[in-house]
C-alpha cells in the first residue's frame, strides 16, 4: 500500500475511485488490463489520501445536486478500508452536502456504513450495487478468493432490503466451461428475487479478456482448472468478448425471471436509475 495526492477526484460523470488496485484476488478482474496504465503492482494499493478534501471542494462548487458514484474501477470496501476509512469519510461529506450516492462493491464490509447510507437515502438517494457471479460457494472461493462469498453478499442485500435502501446487482462475468450453467444463473436470480433488488445489470453470458487481464486469468485456470485454458485458446483465440455456448438459453432464463418478478433488467433503464437524482428533493429546496 502506498499513498499519493491526487489532482482531482470526480470524473466528468461524477464517479470517483478512492483507491487504485485491489486485494480481492478475483481471477477474471478486468481492472488488471494493461490499458489502465498501472505503474505499480495491482495488489500494492494506491491510496488517494487527499480524496476527502478534493471531494468536498468539488461538491461545494457544484451548482446542482447529483448522484456521486464509487466502485467502478476499484472496490471501495477492500481490506485497507477497515483501517483507513477513506470511503466512509467521503460518504460523510456526501451526506453533509446532501448529494446522492451509488456504491458498487463485492464486500459485505459495506454494512459497516449502513446507518450512514440510510441517512443519505433519507435526505437524497442511495443505491447499493453488488456483484454476484457464482452461486456455488466452493467455486466462488476459487474465483473470488479474498472477499466474502455470494451467500454473504446476498445476506447483505437482504439487510439493505430491510432498511429500504434500493439495490442493483451486476450479474457479471459468467465464465465459459466454469459457471455458465442454468443452476448457477437460477441460484443467483433466486438470491436477487429474495432480496427484492431493483434491477440487474447483465451484458450477456460471458467475460471480456484484454492484455494483462488475460494472462492473469489463464495462469489461474492452469492452477485451478487444468485443461480449460487450452479450451479457451482453441475456441476464442485472442478475442476480447468471450461468449458462452449457452448464452442464448441463459439470457432467455435471465429475462424471463426478471420479467416475472418485476426486476428492471434493461441496461439503459438501470443506468438511468443509478444516475437520476430525485427531483422531489430539488423541488423542496426551492421553497
CSV table of C-alpha atoms in Angstrom, one decimal:
chain,number,residue,atom,x,y,z
A,1,UNK,CA,0.0,0.0,0.0
A,2,UNK,CA,1.3,3.5,-0.8
A,3,UNK,CA,-0.2,7.0,-0.6
A,4,UNK,CA,-0.5,9.7,-3.2
A,5,UNK,CA,-2.1,13.1,-3.5
A,6,UNK,CA,-4.5,13.1,-6.5
A,7,UNK,CA,-5.0,16.2,-8.7
A,8,UNK,CA,-8.8,15.6,-8.9
A,9,UNK,CA,-11.3,13.0,-7.6
A,10,UNK,CA,-14.6,13.3,-9.6
A,11,UNK,CA,-14.9,12.2,-13.3
A,12,UNK,CA,-17.0,14.0,-15.8
A,13,UNK,CA,-19.9,11.7,-14.9
A,14,UNK,CA,-19.4,12.3,-11.1
A,15,UNK,CA,-17.7,9.0,-10.4
A,16,UNK,CA,-14.7,8.6,-8.0
A,17,UNK,CA,-12.1,6.0,-7.4
A,18,UNK,CA,-10.5,6.4,-4.0
A,19,UNK,CA,-8.1,3.6,-4.4
A,20,UNK,CA,-6.2,2.0,-7.4
A,21,UNK,CA,-5.6,-1.7,-7.4
A,22,UNK,CA,-7.4,-4.4,-5.4
A,23,UNK,CA,-6.8,-7.2,-2.9
A,24,UNK,CA,-9.9,-9.3,-3.6
A,25,UNK,CA,-7.9,-11.5,-6.0
A,26,UNK,CA,-10.8,-12.2,-8.4
A,27,UNK,CA,-9.2,-14.3,-11.2
A,28,UNK,CA,-11.0,-12.5,-14.1
A,29,UNK,CA,-10.6,-8.9,-13.0
A,30,UNK,CA,-10.7,-6.5,-16.0
A,31,UNK,CA,-9.0,-3.8,-13.9
A,32,UNK,CA,-5.7,-5.6,-14.3
A,33,UNK,CA,-5.7,-4.9,-18.0
A,34,UNK,CA,-2.6,-3.2,-19.4
A,35,UNK,CA,-4.7,-0.4,-20.9
A,36,UNK,CA,-5.4,1.1,-17.5
A,37,UNK,CA,-1.7,2.0,-17.1
A,38,UNK,CA,-0.8,0.7,-13.7
A,39,UNK,CA,2.8,1.6,-12.8
A,40,UNK,CA,2.7,-0.5,-9.6
A,41,UNK,CA,1.7,-4.0,-8.6
A,42,UNK,CA,-2.0,-4.4,-8.7
A,43,UNK,CA,-2.1,-5.6,-5.0
A,44,UNK,CA,0.0,-2.6,-3.9
A,45,UNK,CA,-3.0,-0.4,-3.3
A,46,UNK,CA,-2.6,3.2,-4.3
A,47,UNK,CA,-4.5,5.3,-1.7
A,48,UNK,CA,-5.6,8.8,-2.8
A,49,UNK,CA,-5.2,10.2,0.7
A,50,UNK,CA,-6.4,13.7,-0.2
A,51,UNK,CA,-9.7,12.4,-1.7
A,52,UNK,CA,-11.9,13.8,1.0
A,53,UNK,CA,-10.6,17.3,0.6
A,54,UNK,CA,-10.9,17.1,-3.2
A,55,UNK,CA,-14.4,15.8,-2.9
A,56,UNK,CA,-15.6,18.5,-0.5
A,57,UNK,CA,-14.1,21.2,-2.8
A,58,UNK,CA,-15.8,19.7,-5.8
A,59,UNK,CA,-19.2,19.3,-4.1
A,60,UNK,CA,-19.1,22.8,-2.7
A,61,UNK,CA,-18.6,24.3,-6.2
A,62,UNK,CA,-21.3,22.3,-8.0
A,63,UNK,CA,-24.4,24.3,-9.0
A,64,UNK,CA,-26.9,21.3,-8.8
A,65,UNK,CA,-27.2,18.2,-6.7
A,66,UNK,CA,-26.4,14.9,-8.4
A,67,UNK,CA,-25.6,11.3,-7.8
A,68,UNK,CA,-21.9,10.5,-6.8
A,69,UNK,CA,-20.7,7.1,-7.8
A,70,UNK,CA,-17.9,4.9,-6.5
A,71,UNK,CA,-16.6,1.4,-7.1
A,72,UNK,CA,-16.5,1.3,-10.9
A,73,UNK,CA,-12.7,0.6,-11.2
A,74,UNK,CA,-11.7,-0.4,-7.7
A,75,UNK,CA,-13.8,-1.8,-4.8
A,76,UNK,CA,-14.3,0.9,-2.1
A,77,UNK,CA,-14.5,-1.8,0.6
A,78,UNK,CA,-11.2,-3.6,0.2
A,79,UNK,CA,-9.3,-4.8,3.3
A,80,UNK,CA,-7.5,-1.5,3.7
A,81,UNK,CA,-10.8,0.4,4.1
A,82,UNK,CA,-11.2,-1.2,7.6
A,83,UNK,CA,-8.4,0.9,9.0
A,84,UNK,CA,-8.2,3.8,6.5
A,85,UNK,CA,-11.9,4.6,6.4
A,86,UNK,CA,-11.4,6.7,3.3
A,87,UNK,CA,-14.7,5.6,1.8
A,88,UNK,CA,-16.5,6.4,5.0
A,89,UNK,CA,-15.0,9.9,5.2
A,90,UNK,CA,-16.2,10.6,1.6
A,91,UNK,CA,-19.7,9.3,2.4
A,92,UNK,CA,-19.8,11.6,5.4
A,93,UNK,CA,-19.1,14.5,3.1
A,94,UNK,CA,-21.7,13.4,0.6
A,95,UNK,CA,-24.2,13.2,3.4
A,96,UNK,CA,-23.3,16.6,4.8
A,97,UNK,CA,-23.7,18.3,1.4
A,98,UNK,CA,-26.9,16.3,0.7
A,99,UNK,CA,-25.8,14.6,-2.6
A,100,UNK,CA,-26.9,11.2,-3.6
A,101,UNK,CA,-24.6,8.2,-3.8
A,102,UNK,CA,-24.3,4.9,-5.5
A,103,UNK,CA,-21.7,2.4,-4.3
A,104,UNK,CA,-20.5,-0.7,-6.2
A,105,UNK,CA,-18.8,-3.4,-4.2
A,106,UNK,CA,-18.3,-7.2,-3.7
A,107,UNK,CA,-17.8,-6.9,0.0
A,108,UNK,CA,-20.2,-7.0,2.9
A,109,UNK,CA,-17.9,-4.6,4.7
A,110,UNK,CA,-20.3,-2.0,3.3
A,111,UNK,CA,-22.7,-3.0,6.2
A,112,UNK,CA,-20.3,-1.1,8.5
A,113,UNK,CA,-21.7,2.1,6.9
A,114,UNK,CA,-25.4,1.1,6.9
A,115,UNK,CA,-26.5,3.8,9.2
A,116,UNK,CA,-24.7,6.5,7.2
A,117,UNK,CA,-26.1,5.1,3.9
A,118,UNK,CA,-29.6,5.2,5.4
A,119,UNK,CA,-29.1,8.8,6.4
A,120,UNK,CA,-28.0,9.7,2.9
A,121,UNK,CA,-31.1,7.9,1.4
A,122,UNK,CA,-33.5,9.7,3.7
A,123,UNK,CA,-32.2,13.1,2.5
A,124,UNK,CA,-31.4,12.3,-1.1
A,125,UNK,CA,-30.8,8.9,-2.6
A,126,UNK,CA,-28.6,5.9,-2.0
A,127,UNK,CA,-28.3,2.8,-4.2
A,128,UNK,CA,-26.1,-0.1,-3.3
A,129,UNK,CA,-24.7,-2.2,-6.2
A,130,UNK,CA,-23.4,-5.7,-5.5
A,131,UNK,CA,-21.6,-8.1,-7.9
A,132,UNK,CA,-22.8,-11.7,-7.9
A,133,UNK,CA,-21.2,-14.2,-10.3
A,134,UNK,CA,-21.2,-17.7,-8.7
A,135,UNK,CA,-23.9,-19.4,-6.7
A,136,UNK,CA,-21.7,-22.4,-5.7
A,137,UNK,CA,-19.8,-21.3,-2.5
A,138,UNK,CA,-16.8,-23.5,-3.1
A,139,UNK,CA,-16.4,-22.4,-6.7
A,140,UNK,CA,-16.9,-18.8,-5.5
A,141,UNK,CA,-14.0,-19.1,-3.1
A,142,UNK,CA,-11.8,-20.1,-6.1
A,143,UNK,CA,-12.9,-17.4,-8.5
A,144,UNK,CA,-13.1,-14.6,-5.9
A,145,UNK,CA,-10.8,-15.8,-3.1
A,146,UNK,CA,-10.2,-12.8,-0.9
A,147,UNK,CA,-13.7,-11.4,-0.5
A,148,UNK,CA,-16.9,-12.6,1.1
A,149,UNK,CA,-18.9,-15.3,-0.8
A,150,UNK,CA,-22.0,-14.9,-2.8
A,151,UNK,CA,-24.1,-16.2,0.0
A,152,UNK,CA,-22.7,-13.5,2.3
A,153,UNK,CA,-23.3,-10.8,-0.3
A,154,UNK,CA,-26.9,-12.0,-0.7
A,155,UNK,CA,-27.4,-11.7,3.0
A,156,UNK,CA,-26.1,-8.1,2.8
A,157,UNK,CA,-28.6,-7.4,0.0
A,158,UNK,CA,-31.4,-8.6,2.3
A,159,UNK,CA,-30.2,-6.2,5.0
A,160,UNK,CA,-30.5,-3.3,2.6
A,161,UNK,CA,-33.9,-4.5,1.6
A,162,UNK,CA,-35.0,-4.5,5.2
A,163,UNK,CA,-33.7,-0.9,5.6
A,164,UNK,CA,-35.5,0.3,2.4
A,165,UNK,CA,-32.2,1.0,0.5
A,166,UNK,CA,-32.6,0.0,-3.1
A,167,UNK,CA,-30.1,-2.4,-4.7
A,168,UNK,CA,-28.8,-3.3,-8.1
A,169,UNK,CA,-26.9,-6.5,-8.9
A,170,UNK,CA,-24.2,-6.9,-11.5
A,171,UNK,CA,-24.5,-10.4,-13.0
A,172,UNK,CA,-21.1,-10.5,-14.5
A,173,UNK,CA,-18.9,-12.1,-15.6
A,174,UNK,CA,-20.0,-15.6,-16.5
A,175,UNK,CA,-17.1,-17.8,-17.3
A,176,UNK,CA,-17.5,-20.4,-20.1
A,177,UNK,CA,-16.8,-24.0,-19.0
A,178,UNK,CA,-16.9,-22.9,-15.4
A,179,UNK,CA,-20.0,-21.2,-14.2
A,180,UNK,CA,-22.1,-20.8,-17.3
A,181,UNK,CA,-24.8,-23.2,-16.1
A,182,UNK,CA,-28.5,-23.0,-15.6
A,183,UNK,CA,-28.1,-23.9,-12.0
A,184,UNK,CA,-25.7,-21.0,-11.4
A,185,UNK,CA,-27.9,-18.4,-13.1
A,186,UNK,CA,-31.0,-19.7,-11.3
A,187,UNK,CA,-29.3,-19.6,-8.0
A,188,UNK,CA,-28.1,-16.0,-8.3
A,189,UNK,CA,-31.5,-14.9,-9.6
A,190,UNK,CA,-33.2,-16.5,-6.7
A,191,UNK,CA,-31.0,-14.5,-4.3
A,192,UNK,CA,-32.0,-11.4,-6.2
A,193,UNK,CA,-35.7,-12.2,-6.0
A,194,UNK,CA,-35.5,-12.8,-2.3
A,195,UNK,CA,-33.6,-9.6,-1.7
A,196,UNK,CA,-36.2,-7.7,-3.9
A,197,UNK,CA,-33.4,-6.0,-5.9
A,198,UNK,CA,-34.5,-3.0,-8.0
A,199,UNK,CA,-32.5,-4.1,-11.1
A,200,UNK,CA,-29.9,-6.4,-12.5
A,201,UNK,CA,-27.2,-5.3,-14.9
A,202,UNK,CA,-26.1,-8.1,-17.3
A,203,UNK,CA,-24.2,-7.5,-20.5
A,204,UNK,CA,-24.5,-11.1,-21.6
A,205,UNK,CA,-23.3,-14.6,-20.6
A,206,UNK,CA,-19.6,-14.3,-20.9
A,207,UNK,CA,-16.4,-12.5,-20.0
A,208,UNK,CA,-14.1,-9.9,-21.5
A,209,UNK,CA,-10.3,-10.6,-21.7
A,210,UNK,CA,-7.6,-8.0,-22.5
A,211,UNK,CA,-3.8,-7.9,-22.3
A,212,UNK,CA,-2.8,-8.1,-18.7
A,213,UNK,CA,-6.1,-9.5,-17.5
A,214,UNK,CA,-5.9,-12.4,-19.9
A,215,UNK,CA,-2.5,-13.6,-18.7
A,216,UNK,CA,-3.6,-13.5,-15.0
A,217,UNK,CA,-6.8,-15.3,-15.8
A,218,UNK,CA,-5.1,-18.0,-17.8
A,219,UNK,CA,-2.5,-18.6,-15.0
A,220,UNK,CA,-5.4,-19.1,-12.6
A,221,UNK,CA,-7.1,-21.5,-15.0
A,222,UNK,CA,-3.9,-23.6,-15.1
A,223,UNK,CA,-3.8,-23.7,-11.3
A,224,UNK,CA,-7.5,-24.5,-10.6
A,225,UNK,CA,-9.0,-25.9,-13.9
A,226,UNK,CA,-6.4,-27.9,-15.8
A,227,UNK,CA,-7.1,-28.1,-19.5
A,228,UNK,CA,-9.6,-25.2,-19.5
A,229,UNK,CA,-7.1,-22.6,-20.7
A,230,UNK,CA,-6.4,-24.7,-23.8
A,231,UNK,CA,-10.2,-24.8,-24.5
A,232,UNK,CA,-10.3,-21.0,-24.3
A,233,UNK,CA,-7.3,-20.7,-26.6
A,234,UNK,CA,-8.8,-23.1,-29.2
A,235,UNK,CA,-12.3,-21.6,-29.2
A,236,UNK,CA,-11.7,-17.9,-28.6
A,237,UNK,CA,-8.2,-17.2,-29.7
A,238,UNK,CA,-7.2,-13.6,-28.8
A,239,UNK,CA,-10.8,-12.3,-28.7
A,240,UNK,CA,-11.9,-9.6,-26.4
A,241,UNK,CA,-15.5,-10.7,-25.9
A,242,UNK,CA,-15.9,-14.3,-24.8
A,243,UNK,CA,-19.5,-15.6,-25.1
A,244,UNK,CA,-20.7,-18.8,-23.5
A,245,UNK,CA,-22.1,-21.5,-25.8
A,246,UNK,CA,-25.1,-21.4,-23.6
A,247,UNK,CA,-25.6,-17.6,-23.9
A,248,UNK,CA,-29.0,-17.7,-25.7
A,249,UNK,CA,-30.5,-20.2,-23.3
A,250,UNK,CA,-29.2,-18.4,-20.2
A,251,UNK,CA,-30.2,-15.0,-21.4
A,252,UNK,CA,-33.7,-16.2,-22.0
A,253,UNK,CA,-33.8,-17.6,-18.5
A,254,UNK,CA,-32.5,-14.3,-17.1
A,255,UNK,CA,-35.1,-12.2,-19.0
A,256,UNK,CA,-38.0,-14.4,-18.0
A,257,UNK,CA,-37.1,-14.5,-14.3
A,258,UNK,CA,-36.7,-10.7,-14.2
A,259,UNK,CA,-39.9,-10.1,-16.1
A,260,UNK,CA,-41.9,-12.5,-13.9
A,261,UNK,CA,-40.5,-10.8,-10.7
A,262,UNK,CA,-40.6,-7.2,-11.7
A,263,UNK,CA,-36.9,-6.7,-11.8
A,264,UNK,CA,-35.6,-4.0,-14.1
A,265,UNK,CA,-33.1,-5.6,-16.5
A,266,UNK,CA,-32.9,-3.2,-19.4
A,267,UNK,CA,-29.3,-1.8,-19.3
A,268,UNK,CA,-30.3,1.8,-20.3
A,269,UNK,CA,-33.1,1.8,-17.6
A,270,UNK,CA,-30.7,0.5,-14.9
A,271,UNK,CA,-28.0,3.1,-15.7
A,272,UNK,CA,-30.6,5.9,-15.9
A,273,UNK,CA,-31.9,4.9,-12.5
A,274,UNK,CA,-28.4,5.0,-11.0
A,275,UNK,CA,-27.7,8.4,-12.4
A,276,UNK,CA,-31.0,10.0,-11.5
A,277,UNK,CA,-31.0,12.4,-8.6
A,278,UNK,CA,-34.6,12.6,-7.2
A,279,UNK,CA,-36.2,15.8,-8.4
A,280,UNK,CA,-38.5,15.9,-5.3
A,281,UNK,CA,-35.5,17.0,-3.2
A,282,UNK,CA,-34.6,19.7,-5.7
A,283,UNK,CA,-38.1,21.0,-5.6
A,284,UNK,CA,-38.3,21.0,-1.8
A,285,UNK,CA,-35.2,23.2,-1.7
A,286,UNK,CA,-36.9,25.9,-3.8
A,287,UNK,CA,-39.4,26.6,-1.1
